[in-house]
XYZ file of N, CA and C in Angstrom:
501
model
N -19.170 16.097 1.128
C -18.643 16.977 0.089
C -19.031 18.439 0.316
N -19.986 18.673 1.186
C -20.409 20.053 1.432
C -19.728 20.659 2.653
N -18.811 19.926 3.272
C -18.134 20.420 4.465
C -17.171 21.556 4.169
N -16.820 22.314 5.215
C -15.906 23.455 5.051
C -14.462 22.995 4.855
N -13.656 23.904 4.318
C -12.219 23.675 4.132
C -11.480 24.912 4.654
N -10.173 24.822 4.813
C -9.413 26.012 5.206
C -9.513 27.152 4.188
N -9.905 26.855 2.968
C -10.137 27.877 1.941
C -11.598 28.283 2.048
N -11.865 29.409 2.661
C -13.238 29.811 2.981
C -14.164 29.801 1.768
N -13.629 30.066 0.580
C -14.478 30.128 -0.611
C -14.778 28.747 -1.200
N -14.170 27.685 -0.664
C -14.351 26.330 -1.184
C -14.944 25.412 -0.128
N -15.949 24.627 -0.528
C -16.322 23.487 0.304
C -15.500 22.298 -0.216
N -15.685 21.128 0.379
C -14.873 19.974 -0.007
C -15.046 19.644 -1.493
N -16.265 19.675 -1.994
C -16.492 19.356 -3.412
C -15.789 20.365 -4.321
N -15.949 21.632 -4.044
C -15.339 22.669 -4.884
C -13.819 22.564 -4.854
N -13.258 22.335 -3.672
C -11.809 22.185 -3.548
C -11.326 20.947 -4.297
N -12.051 19.858 -4.172
C -11.679 18.632 -4.877
C -11.701 18.864 -6.383
N -12.729 19.515 -6.878
C -12.802 19.814 -8.312
C -11.660 20.730 -8.743
N -11.325 21.704 -7.917
C -10.203 22.600 -8.203
C -8.901 21.791 -8.324
N -8.678 20.904 -7.376
C -7.478 20.058 -7.409
C -7.447 19.196 -8.671
N -8.545 18.527 -8.963
C -8.592 17.648 -10.131
C -8.282 18.441 -11.402
N -8.895 19.601 -11.552
C -8.691 20.397 -12.760
C -7.246 20.861 -12.902
N -6.726 21.529 -11.867
C -5.445 22.218 -12.010
C -4.234 21.328 -11.821
N -4.346 20.265 -11.033
C -3.165 19.431 -10.782
C -3.079 18.220 -11.690
N -4.070 18.019 -12.547
C -3.961 16.898 -13.474
C -4.283 17.329 -14.903
N -5.496 17.788 -15.145
C -5.873 18.175 -16.511
C -5.043 19.363 -17.005
N -4.984 20.416 -16.215
C -4.229 21.596 -16.633
C -2.731 21.299 -16.693
N -2.257 20.509 -15.760
C -0.835 20.175 -15.742
C -0.443 19.436 -17.023
N -1.258 18.484 -17.448
C -0.971 17.784 -18.710
C -1.085 18.746 -19.892
N -2.139 19.547 -19.899
C -2.345 20.482 -21.013
C -1.160 21.431 -21.154
N -0.670 21.967 -20.058
C 0.479 22.887 -20.113
C 1.687 22.215 -20.752
N 1.940 20.966 -20.380
C 3.088 20.253 -20.950
C 2.927 20.064 -22.454
N 1.715 20.059 -22.917
C 1.444 19.859 -24.341
C 1.197 21.188 -25.072
N 1.430 22.314 -24.370
C 1.303 23.625 -24.990
C -0.131 24.103 -25.134
N -1.016 23.570 -24.343
C -2.431 23.940 -24.418
C -2.907 24.427 -23.051
N -4.164 24.845 -23.032
C -4.871 25.191 -21.794
C -6.118 24.324 -21.725
N -6.653 24.183 -20.533
C -7.917 23.454 -20.411
C -9.052 24.364 -20.866
N -10.119 23.795 -21.391
C -11.259 24.625 -21.804
C -11.817 25.411 -20.611
N -12.176 26.648 -20.841
C -12.672 27.513 -19.767
C -13.881 26.913 -19.052
N -14.748 26.241 -19.803
C -15.953 25.672 -19.176
C -15.617 24.574 -18.165
N -14.413 24.019 -18.220
C -14.029 22.996 -17.243
C -13.884 23.586 -15.846
N -13.734 24.901 -15.743
C -13.631 25.518 -14.416
C -14.919 25.352 -13.618
N -16.013 25.074 -14.306
C -17.297 24.852 -13.626
C -17.693 23.382 -13.615
N -16.878 22.528 -14.163
C -17.194 21.105 -14.262
C -17.116 20.441 -12.888
N -18.063 19.574 -12.613
C -18.051 18.797 -11.365
C -17.475 17.422 -11.670
N -16.168 17.298 -11.527
C -15.497 16.026 -11.774
C -15.972 14.966 -10.787
N -16.356 15.392 -9.575
C -16.764 14.448 -8.531
C -18.150 13.865 -8.769
N -18.870 14.344 -9.772
C -20.197 13.796 -10.072
C -20.090 12.380 -10.636
N -18.954 12.061 -11.230
C -18.725 10.714 -11.755
C -18.420 9.787 -10.578
N -19.123 8.670 -10.446
C -18.862 7.771 -9.311
C -17.418 7.263 -9.260
N -16.732 7.242 -10.391
C -15.342 6.774 -10.438
C -14.349 7.933 -10.530
N -14.730 9.096 -10.005
C -13.904 10.288 -10.170
C -12.506 10.107 -9.589
N -12.370 9.414 -8.458
C -11.047 9.275 -7.832
C -10.117 8.460 -8.726
N -10.617 7.393 -9.310
C -9.806 6.586 -10.228
C -9.483 7.391 -11.487
N -10.456 8.140 -11.995
C -10.215 8.979 -13.173
C -9.141 10.034 -12.872
N -9.148 10.573 -11.667
C -8.128 11.550 -11.257
C -6.753 10.888 -11.229
N -6.672 9.676 -10.669
C -5.399 8.966 -10.624
C -4.866 8.747 -12.038
N -5.730 8.326 -12.946
C -5.330 8.097 -14.337
C -4.865 9.409 -14.968
N -5.585 10.496 -14.709
C -5.219 11.790 -15.288
C -3.902 12.297 -14.709
N -3.672 12.072 -13.419
C -2.375 12.434 -12.833
C -1.243 11.682 -13.531
N -1.457 10.390 -13.801
C -0.441 9.609 -14.520
C -0.166 10.206 -15.902
N -1.213 10.672 -16.588
C -1.034 11.306 -17.897
C -0.227 12.599 -17.771
N -0.512 13.360 -16.730
C 0.223 14.612 -16.519
C 1.688 14.336 -16.246
N 1.962 13.361 -15.391
C 3.355 13.006 -15.083
C 4.059 12.515 -16.347
N 3.375 11.701 -17.140
C 3.975 11.211 -18.389
C 4.288 12.371 -19.332
N 3.391 13.334 -19.430
C 3.626 14.485 -20.308
C 4.842 15.281 -19.854
N 5.009 15.434 -18.550
C 6.143 16.194 -18.016
C 7.433 15.374 -17.997
N 7.346 14.095 -18.318
C 8.538 13.244 -18.355
C 9.382 13.484 -19.608
N 8.821 14.175 -20.568
C 9.554 14.515 -21.787
C 10.529 15.649 -21.462
N 11.829 15.423 -21.571
C 12.813 16.465 -21.220
C 12.630 17.769 -21.994
N 12.060 17.702 -23.193
C 11.863 18.917 -23.990
C 10.873 19.869 -23.327
N 9.916 19.314 -22.586
C 8.916 20.162 -21.912
C 9.602 21.138 -20.965
N 10.651 20.678 -20.302
C 11.338 21.492 -19.296
C 12.122 22.652 -19.907
N 12.287 22.637 -21.224
C 13.007 23.703 -21.918
C 12.066 24.792 -22.420
N 10.767 24.588 -22.269
C 9.753 25.473 -22.837
C 9.487 26.712 -21.986
N 9.040 27.754 -22.659
C 8.391 28.896 -22.022
C 6.902 28.629 -22.191
N 6.148 28.687 -21.120
C 4.728 28.330 -21.178
C 3.852 29.565 -21.060
N 2.839 29.612 -21.905
C 1.890 30.723 -21.903
C 0.836 30.475 -20.838
N 0.712 31.416 -19.925
C -0.296 31.336 -18.860
C -1.295 32.460 -19.059
N -1.966 32.439 -20.165
C -2.967 33.470 -20.430
C -2.367 34.836 -20.688
N -1.378 34.903 -21.546
C -0.769 36.172 -21.899
C 0.547 36.447 -21.205
N 0.870 35.689 -20.201
C 2.145 35.819 -19.496
C 2.908 34.514 -19.697
N 4.182 34.602 -20.049
C 4.967 33.379 -20.217
C 5.875 33.182 -19.014
N 6.079 31.917 -18.714
C 6.961 31.528 -17.610
C 7.737 30.291 -18.026
N 8.922 30.121 -17.480
C 9.663 28.887 -17.750
C 8.883 27.683 -17.211
N 9.029 26.564 -17.879
C 8.330 25.341 -17.472
C 8.622 24.991 -16.019
N 9.847 25.186 -15.587
C 10.204 24.861 -14.199
C 9.370 25.665 -13.209
N 9.116 26.933 -13.505
C 8.292 27.765 -12.622
C 6.846 27.284 -12.615
N 6.337 26.915 -13.787
C 4.966 26.403 -13.885
C 4.838 25.105 -13.096
N 5.805 24.227 -13.251
C 5.783 22.965 -12.517
C 5.839 23.218 -11.007
N 6.666 24.166 -10.587
C 6.762 24.491 -9.162
C 5.453 25.030 -8.613
N 4.787 25.889 -9.381
C 3.505 26.433 -8.915
C 2.448 25.330 -8.839
N 2.500 24.382 -9.774
C 1.563 23.264 -9.715
C 1.859 22.362 -8.525
N 3.117 22.153 -8.212
C 3.467 21.375 -7.026
C 2.950 22.076 -5.770
N 3.151 23.388 -5.705
C 2.638 24.170 -4.574
C 1.132 23.998 -4.446
N 0.446 24.096 -5.562
C -1.016 23.947 -5.603
C -1.426 22.576 -5.074
N -0.753 21.546 -5.549
C -1.075 20.189 -5.126
C -0.842 20.005 -3.626
N 0.284 20.479 -3.138
C 0.598 20.292 -1.719
C -0.304 21.126 -0.829
N -0.438 22.415 -1.115
C -1.242 23.267 -0.230
C -2.716 22.878 -0.245
N -3.261 22.646 -1.430
C -4.664 22.235 -1.474
C -4.834 20.788 -1.010
N -3.814 19.969 -1.181
C -3.854 18.625 -0.593
C -3.931 18.714 0.922
N -3.145 19.626 1.490
C -3.200 19.858 2.943
C -4.591 20.368 3.330
N -5.123 21.326 2.561
C -6.467 21.852 2.829
C -7.492 20.721 2.859
N -7.444 19.884 1.837
C -8.419 18.805 1.729
C -8.239 17.795 2.860
N -6.992 17.466 3.167
C -6.728 16.553 4.285
C -7.315 17.084 5.587
N -7.077 18.349 5.862
C -7.645 18.965 7.071
C -9.163 18.901 7.065
N -9.757 19.213 5.925
C -11.216 19.279 5.820
C -11.877 17.927 6.078
N -11.205 16.842 5.676
C -11.819 15.521 5.851
C -11.196 14.738 7.007
N -10.310 15.381 7.760
C -9.753 14.748 8.953
C -8.651 13.742 8.704
N -7.911 13.917 7.613
C -6.794 13.033 7.295
C -5.492 13.805 7.478
N -4.552 13.221 8.194
C -3.262 13.888 8.384
C -2.499 13.891 7.061
N -2.020 15.049 6.684
C -1.294 15.228 5.427
C 0.173 15.386 5.764
N 0.994 14.498 5.231
C 2.425 14.539 5.511
C 3.220 14.496 4.217
N 4.399 15.073 4.293
C 5.349 15.019 3.180
C 6.709 14.640 3.746
N 7.544 14.013 2.942
C 8.933 13.857 3.371
C 9.529 15.253 3.605
N 10.420 15.366 4.571
C 10.955 16.679 4.942
C 11.585 17.417 3.764
N 12.334 16.708 2.923
C 12.966 17.375 1.775
C 11.902 17.957 0.836
N 10.811 17.245 0.635
C 9.726 17.755 -0.219
C 9.070 18.970 0.422
N 8.834 18.892 1.725
C 8.221 20.018 2.434
C 9.127 21.245 2.382
N 10.435 21.052 2.509
C 11.377 22.170 2.423
C 11.350 22.785 1.024
N 11.241 21.943 0.001
C 11.164 22.450 -1.375
C 9.900 23.282 -1.561
N 8.776 22.785 -1.064
C 7.515 23.530 -1.183
C 7.606 24.836 -0.399
N 8.221 24.820 0.768
C 8.393 26.055 1.536
C 9.179 27.079 0.716
N 10.244 26.655 0.043
C 11.014 27.582 -0.802
C 10.142 28.139 -1.935
N 9.288 27.288 -2.508
C 8.388 27.750 -3.574
C 7.390 28.772 -3.043
N 6.833 28.514 -1.872
C 5.882 29.459 -1.271
C 6.592 30.776 -0.984
N 7.800 30.716 -0.436
C 8.562 31.937 -0.172
C 8.794 32.715 -1.471
N 9.098 32.012 -2.539
C 9.383 32.651 -3.831
C 8.138 33.289 -4.451
N 6.996 32.639 -4.315
C 5.798 33.077 -5.036
C 4.736 33.744 -4.171
N 4.942 33.843 -2.881
C 3.894 34.343 -1.975
C 3.411 35.747 -2.354
N 4.313 36.645 -2.656
C 3.902 38.027 -2.977
C 3.007 38.054 -4.208
N 3.380 37.311 -5.240
C 2.569 37.283 -6.458
C 1.199 36.660 -6.162
N 1.173 35.571 -5.420
C -0.102 34.921 -5.107
C -0.994 35.845 -4.278
N -0.418 36.608 -3.369
C -1.218 37.560 -2.588
C -1.780 38.660 -3.492
N -0.974 39.113 -4.418
C -1.397 40.161 -5.342
C -2.646 39.747 -6.114
N -2.744 38.466 -6.458
C -3.879 37.973 -7.240
C -4.931 37.267 -6.386
N -4.825 37.370 -5.069
C -5.833 36.805 -4.179
C -5.715 35.311 -3.942
N -4.624 34.697 -4.365
C -4.443 33.263 -4.162
C -3.978 32.900 -2.768
N -3.299 33.817 -2.101
C -2.848 33.622 -0.722
C -3.379 34.771 0.115
N -3.685 34.472 1.370
C -4.013 35.505 2.341
C -2.712 35.968 2.997
N -2.840 36.907 3.911
C -1.664 37.346 4.660
C -1.133 36.179 5.493
N 0.173 36.139 5.752
C 0.741 35.027 6.519
C 0.086 34.904 7.895
N 0.021 33.681 8.364
C -0.506 33.386 9.696
C 0.688 33.186 10.621
N 0.653 33.831 11.772
C 1.741 33.676 12.739
C 1.708 32.266 13.315
N 2.877 31.674 13.423
C 2.990 30.335 14.011
C 3.227 30.446 15.506
N 2.641 29.537 16.242
C 2.799 29.554 17.688
C 4.111 28.908 18.121
N 4.752 28.171 17.222
C 5.986 27.479 17.573
C 7.100 27.892 16.632
N 8.212 28.347 17.215
C 9.347 28.773 16.397
C 9.965 27.601 15.643
N 9.787 26.381 16.145
C 10.383 25.211 15.515
C 9.416 24.467 14.617
N 8.461 25.160 14.043
C 7.470 24.503 13.201
C 8.146 23.816 12.013
N 7.598 22.680 11.622
C 8.172 21.943 10.492
C 7.949 22.724 9.190
N 8.692 22.376 8.145
C 8.613 23.142 6.888
C 7.211 23.174 6.278
N 6.452 22.097 6.371
C 5.105 22.112 5.807
C 4.222 23.093 6.562
N 4.294 23.089 7.887
C 3.500 24.043 8.682
C 3.907 25.471 8.351
N 5.195 25.707 8.134
C 5.652 27.054 7.786
C 5.141 27.465 6.407
N 5.152 26.527 5.444
C 4.629 26.829 4.107
C 3.138 27.124 4.175
N 2.411 26.326 4.943
C 0.972 26.519 5.110
C 0.702 27.904 5.697
N 1.416 28.257 6.764
C 1.214 29.553 7.426
C 1.595 30.712 6.507
N 2.706 30.564 5.784
C 3.155 31.625 4.884
C 2.158 31.848 3.746
N 1.419 30.797 3.389
C 0.422 30.930 2.318
C -0.898 31.516 2.829
N -0.949 31.828 4.129
C -2.150 32.449 4.687
C -3.138 31.470 5.285
N -2.722 30.238 5.473
C -3.574 29.230 6.074
C -3.177 29.035 7.528
N -4.130 28.684 8.345
C -3.874 28.425 9.765
C -3.513 26.955 9.920
N -2.245 26.646 10.260
C -1.851 25.246 10.413
C -2.669 24.479 11.459
N -3.333 25.191 12.362
C -4.170 24.534 13.374
C -5.635 24.446 12.995
N -5.978 24.787 11.745
C -7.379 24.822 11.320
C -8.038 23.465 11.502
N -9.274 23.487 11.990
C -10.092 22.286 12.115
C -11.497 22.610 11.644
N -12.183 21.630 11.036
C -13.538 21.898 10.560
C -14.522 22.145 11.705
């Protein structure tokens, strides 16, 4: 859990906690018109021996909350800024995929997506990259060594991550 990740500011534990918080707890809270408590940003979800199962259960709750068609019609408050639910969902998908890739790299697991999903995430990264860079969420794009890189590698590189990163 103390190993490095492609996100220099996160070790494996910190990245895992970030994923658990934002891709499950916050995702459900947003669908219900709430935010997660600020103190949860420092919570170590991985301290619980059953954290992985708890994360799976929480992801199911988040998906169930977003299954309500009315949620998709909402404008969601993101700390003083409102965005359409579709944009919030897209940013959460980006978060899940990019940090999922980060975590996979950090622990030596190949991270794959169906091509259509990877293409969708690439479009989301293209759409939001400037804003994420403005707030420090993305670094400058990384040049790819192959012009024919797959969509996931292109999304990873565009988000400022090195697709060839190894621990």
